[in-house]
Amino acid sequence: MTYEEYEQKCDEIRMRNAAYLDEFREDLLNAGLKEKTINRHCQNANFYINTYLLREEPLEMTCGTDSFMIDDFLGHFFIRKCMWSTPGTIKSTAASIKKFYSSMLQRGNIDESDYRELIETIRDNMDCWLKDCESYNNPDAPNPFDFF
């Protein structure tokens, strides 16, 4: 795939993702959440589907439920590449992603089994992600990502 083809594919996915994010925003509004909370959830979901999932190859929103993807995002990428990563932001980002994919499930955009995989991966790995983030942000602690 050439760079131009990659960019074209990413643009196509971003357009579809914009519609998914609009649906998500509508669902959050209907749930009675405050505008500030809605914006935070939408920004977190947008970062996951339009930044992380498109960074190496253009992946559709549905790929975000894969256990490898969510584990790599919250357990590695987010901790190492996002200056704002803290145990608290990992929790809030995971909550936003769960809400986003719950909305996508309710609207028939993903399968129930894919949603369950996402939820189980977050539940099973959260403690490890939080511990790794805390260690990574502590200059006196060993780097959990330094394997050599």
mmCIF file of C-alpha atoms in Angstrom:
data_model
loop_
_atom_site.group_PDB
_atom_site.id
_atom_site.type_symbol
_atom_site.label_atom_id
_atom_site.label_comp_id
_atom_site.label_asym_id
_atom_site.label_seq_id
_atom_site.Cartn_x
_atom_site.Cartn_y
_atom_site.Cartn_z
ATOM 1 C CA MET A 1 0.000 0.000 0.000
ATOM 2 C CA THR A 2 1.415 3.370 -0.953
ATOM 3 C CA TYR A 3 1.315 6.322 1.391
ATOM 4 C CA GLU A 4 -1.380 7.947 -0.731
ATOM 5 C CA GLU A 5 -3.509 4.784 -0.571
ATOM 6 C CA TYR A 6 -2.965 4.619 3.190
ATOM 7 C CA GLU A 7 -4.063 8.248 3.613
ATOM 8 C CA GLN A 8 -7.108 7.723 1.384
ATOM 9 C CA LYS A 9 -8.150 4.648 3.370
ATOM 10 C CA CYS A 10 -7.661 6.536 6.664
ATOM 11 C CA ASP A 11 -9.799 9.401 5.382
ATOM 12 C CA GLU A 12 -12.575 6.960 4.443
ATOM 13 C CA ILE A 13 -12.432 5.358 7.895
ATOM 14 C CA ARG A 14 -12.409 8.768 9.628
ATOM 15 C CA MET A 15 -15.595 9.689 7.773
ATOM 16 C CA ARG A 16 -17.323 6.517 8.973
ATOM 17 C CA ASN A 17 -15.920 7.064 12.463
ATOM 18 C CA ALA A 18 -17.386 10.577 12.516
ATOM 19 C CA ALA A 19 -20.842 9.051 12.051
ATOM 20 C CA TYR A 20 -20.171 6.532 14.859
ATOM 21 C CA LEU A 21 -19.006 9.329 17.153
ATOM 22 C CA ASP A 22 -22.140 11.342 16.331
ATOM 23 C CA GLU A 23 -24.266 8.339 17.301
ATOM 24 C CA PHE A 24 -22.248 7.947 20.492
ATOM 25 C CA ARG A 25 -22.706 11.632 21.380
ATOM 26 C CA GLU A 26 -26.450 11.293 20.791
ATOM 27 C CA ASP A 27 -26.630 8.258 23.079
ATOM 28 C CA LEU A 28 -24.726 10.091 25.821
ATOM 29 C CA LEU A 29 -27.025 13.116 25.488
ATOM 30 C CA ASN A 30 -30.065 10.840 25.718
ATOM 31 C CA ALA A 31 -28.569 9.285 28.865
ATOM 32 C CA GLY A 32 -28.613 12.741 30.452
ATOM 33 C CA LEU A 33 -24.878 13.224 30.855
ATOM 34 C CA LYS A 34 -23.414 16.705 31.198
ATOM 35 C CA GLU A 35 -21.741 18.322 28.193
ATOM 36 C CA LYS A 36 -18.293 18.220 29.838
ATOM 37 C CA THR A 37 -18.611 14.484 30.482
ATOM 38 C CA ILE A 38 -19.903 13.847 26.972
ATOM 39 C CA ASN A 39 -16.980 15.767 25.484
ATOM 40 C CA ARG A 40 -14.454 13.780 27.540
ATOM 41 C CA HIS A 41 -15.953 10.440 26.500
ATOM 42 C CA CYS A 42 -16.082 11.501 22.848
ATOM 43 C CA GLN A 43 -12.489 12.773 22.903
ATOM 44 C CA ASN A 44 -11.244 9.536 24.462
ATOM 45 C CA ALA A 45 -13.145 7.366 21.973
ATOM 46 C CA ASN A 46 -12.023 9.573 19.089
ATOM 47 C CA PHE A 47 -8.377 9.239 20.149
ATOM 48 C CA TYR A 48 -8.678 5.444 20.225
ATOM 49 C CA ILE A 49 -10.470 4.956 16.898
ATOM 50 C CA ASN A 50 -8.960 7.825 14.885
ATOM 51 C CA THR A 51 -5.413 7.949 16.246
ATOM 52 C CA TYR A 52 -4.444 4.585 17.686
ATOM 53 C CA LEU A 53 -6.334 2.332 15.258
ATOM 54 C CA LEU A 54 -5.037 4.268 12.240
ATOM 55 C CA ARG A 55 -1.422 4.746 13.293
ATOM 56 C CA GLU A 56 0.238 1.732 11.651
ATOM 57 C CA GLU A 57 -2.434 0.541 9.260
ATOM 58 C CA PRO A 58 -5.950 1.759 8.593
ATOM 59 C CA LEU A 59 -8.103 -0.343 10.929
ATOM 60 C CA GLU A 60 -11.876 -0.052 11.147
ATOM 61 C CA MET A 61 -13.595 0.831 14.422
ATOM 62 C CA THR A 62 -14.711 -2.788 14.779
ATOM 63 C CA CYS A 63 -11.064 -3.893 15.152
ATOM 64 C CA GLY A 64 -10.883 -1.933 18.398
ATOM 65 C CA THR A 65 -12.690 -4.637 20.343
ATOM 66 C CA ASP A 66 -9.873 -7.132 19.705
ATOM 67 C CA SER A 67 -8.110 -8.120 22.933
ATOM 68 C CA PHE A 68 -4.656 -7.449 21.472
ATOM 69 C CA MET A 69 -5.659 -3.961 20.333
ATOM 70 C CA ILE A 70 -7.162 -2.784 23.617
ATOM 71 C CA ASP A 71 -4.324 -4.361 25.629
ATOM 72 C CA ASP A 72 -1.677 -2.748 23.430
ATOM 73 C CA PHE A 73 -3.455 0.609 23.562
ATOM 74 C CA LEU A 74 -4.109 0.887 27.302
ATOM 75 C CA GLY A 75 -1.215 -1.288 28.486
ATOM 76 C CA HIS A 76 1.585 0.032 26.293
ATOM 77 C CA PHE A 77 0.846 2.812 23.803
ATOM 78 C CA PHE A 78 -1.190 5.019 26.137
ATOM 79 C CA ILE A 79 1.276 4.684 29.013
ATOM 80 C CA ARG A 80 4.415 5.323 26.959
ATOM 81 C CA LYS A 81 3.210 7.769 24.293
ATOM 82 C CA CYS A 82 0.641 9.947 26.061
ATOM 83 C CA MET A 83 2.164 12.493 28.436
ATOM 84 C CA TRP A 84 -1.112 12.704 30.331
ATOM 85 C CA SER A 85 -1.174 8.999 31.200
ATOM 86 C CA THR A 86 -1.849 8.297 34.856
ATOM 87 C CA PRO A 87 -3.703 5.439 36.512
ATOM 88 C CA GLY A 88 -6.726 7.767 36.617
ATOM 89 C CA THR A 89 -6.622 8.572 32.903
ATOM 90 C CA ILE A 90 -6.269 4.888 32.073
ATOM 91 C CA LYS A 91 -9.450 4.205 34.053
ATOM 92 C CA SER A 92 -11.372 7.091 32.498
ATOM 93 C CA THR A 93 -10.197 6.242 28.973
ATOM 94 C CA ALA A 94 -11.181 2.603 29.472
ATOM 95 C CA ALA A 95 -14.611 3.741 30.724
ATOM 96 C CA SER A 96 -15.063 5.910 27.620
ATOM 97 C CA ILE A 97 -14.059 3.072 25.316
ATOM 98 C CA LYS A 98 -16.470 0.704 27.065
ATOM 99 C CA LYS A 99 -19.289 3.251 26.744
ATOM 100 C CA PHE A 100 -18.447 3.856 23.088
ATOM 101 C CA TYR A 101 -18.511 0.178 22.196
ATOM 102 C CA SER A 102 -21.649 -0.368 24.283
ATOM 103 C CA SER A 103 -23.294 2.297 22.128
ATOM 104 C CA MET A 104 -21.985 0.579 19.000
ATOM 105 C CA LEU A 105 -23.406 -2.743 20.242
ATOM 106 C CA GLN A 106 -26.822 -1.230 20.965
ATOM 107 C CA ARG A 107 -26.902 0.250 17.477
ATOM 108 C CA GLY A 108 -25.892 -3.036 15.824
ATOM 109 C CA ASN A 109 -22.470 -1.855 14.664
ATOM 110 C CA ILE A 110 -20.538 -4.607 16.488
ATOM 111 C CA ASP A 111 -21.281 -8.147 17.631
ATOM 112 C CA GLU A 112 -22.081 -9.096 21.220
ATOM 113 C CA SER A 113 -19.116 -11.513 21.335
ATOM 114 C CA ASP A 114 -16.721 -8.733 20.290
ATOM 115 C CA TYR A 115 -18.080 -6.447 22.997
ATOM 116 C CA ARG A 116 -17.675 -9.199 25.606
ATOM 117 C CA GLU A 117 -14.062 -9.725 24.493
ATOM 118 C CA LEU A 118 -13.364 -6.012 24.984
ATOM 119 C CA ILE A 119 -14.964 -5.918 28.441
ATOM 120 C CA GLU A 120 -13.164 -9.062 29.601
ATOM 121 C CA THR A 121 -9.802 -7.807 28.374
ATOM 122 C CA ILE A 122 -10.223 -4.508 30.211
ATOM 123 C CA ARG A 123 -11.388 -6.249 33.388
ATOM 124 C CA ASP A 124 -8.606 -8.863 33.314
ATOM 125 C CA ASN A 125 -5.758 -6.428 32.586
ATOM 126 C CA MET A 126 -6.708 -3.209 34.388
ATOM 127 C CA ASP A 127 -4.691 -3.879 37.558
ATOM 128 C CA CYS A 128 -1.561 -4.648 35.535
ATOM 129 C CA TRP A 129 -1.995 -1.521 33.374
ATOM 130 C CA LEU A 130 -2.429 0.670 36.436
ATOM 131 C CA LYS A 131 0.652 -0.817 38.109
ATOM 132 C CA ASP A 132 2.748 -0.420 34.953
ATOM 133 C CA CYS A 133 1.601 3.185 34.516
ATOM 134 C CA GLU A 134 2.411 4.044 38.111
ATOM 135 C CA SER A 135 5.877 2.489 37.772
ATOM 136 C CA TYR A 136 6.513 4.141 34.408
ATOM 137 C CA ASN A 137 5.624 7.580 35.787
ATOM 138 C CA ASN A 138 7.836 7.123 38.874
ATOM 139 C CA PRO A 139 11.461 8.008 38.058
ATOM 140 C CA ASP A 140 12.655 5.997 41.063
ATOM 141 C CA ALA A 141 10.896 2.792 40.014
ATOM 142 C CA PRO A 142 12.173 0.321 37.421
ATOM 143 C CA ASN A 143 10.782 0.906 33.940
ATOM 144 C CA PRO A 144 8.226 -1.866 33.291
ATOM 145 C CA PHE A 145 8.893 -1.553 29.558
ATOM 146 C CA ASP A 146 12.680 -1.863 29.779
ATOM 147 C CA PHE A 147 13.234 -5.485 28.839
ATOM 148 C CA PHE A 148 16.991 -5.268 28.296
#
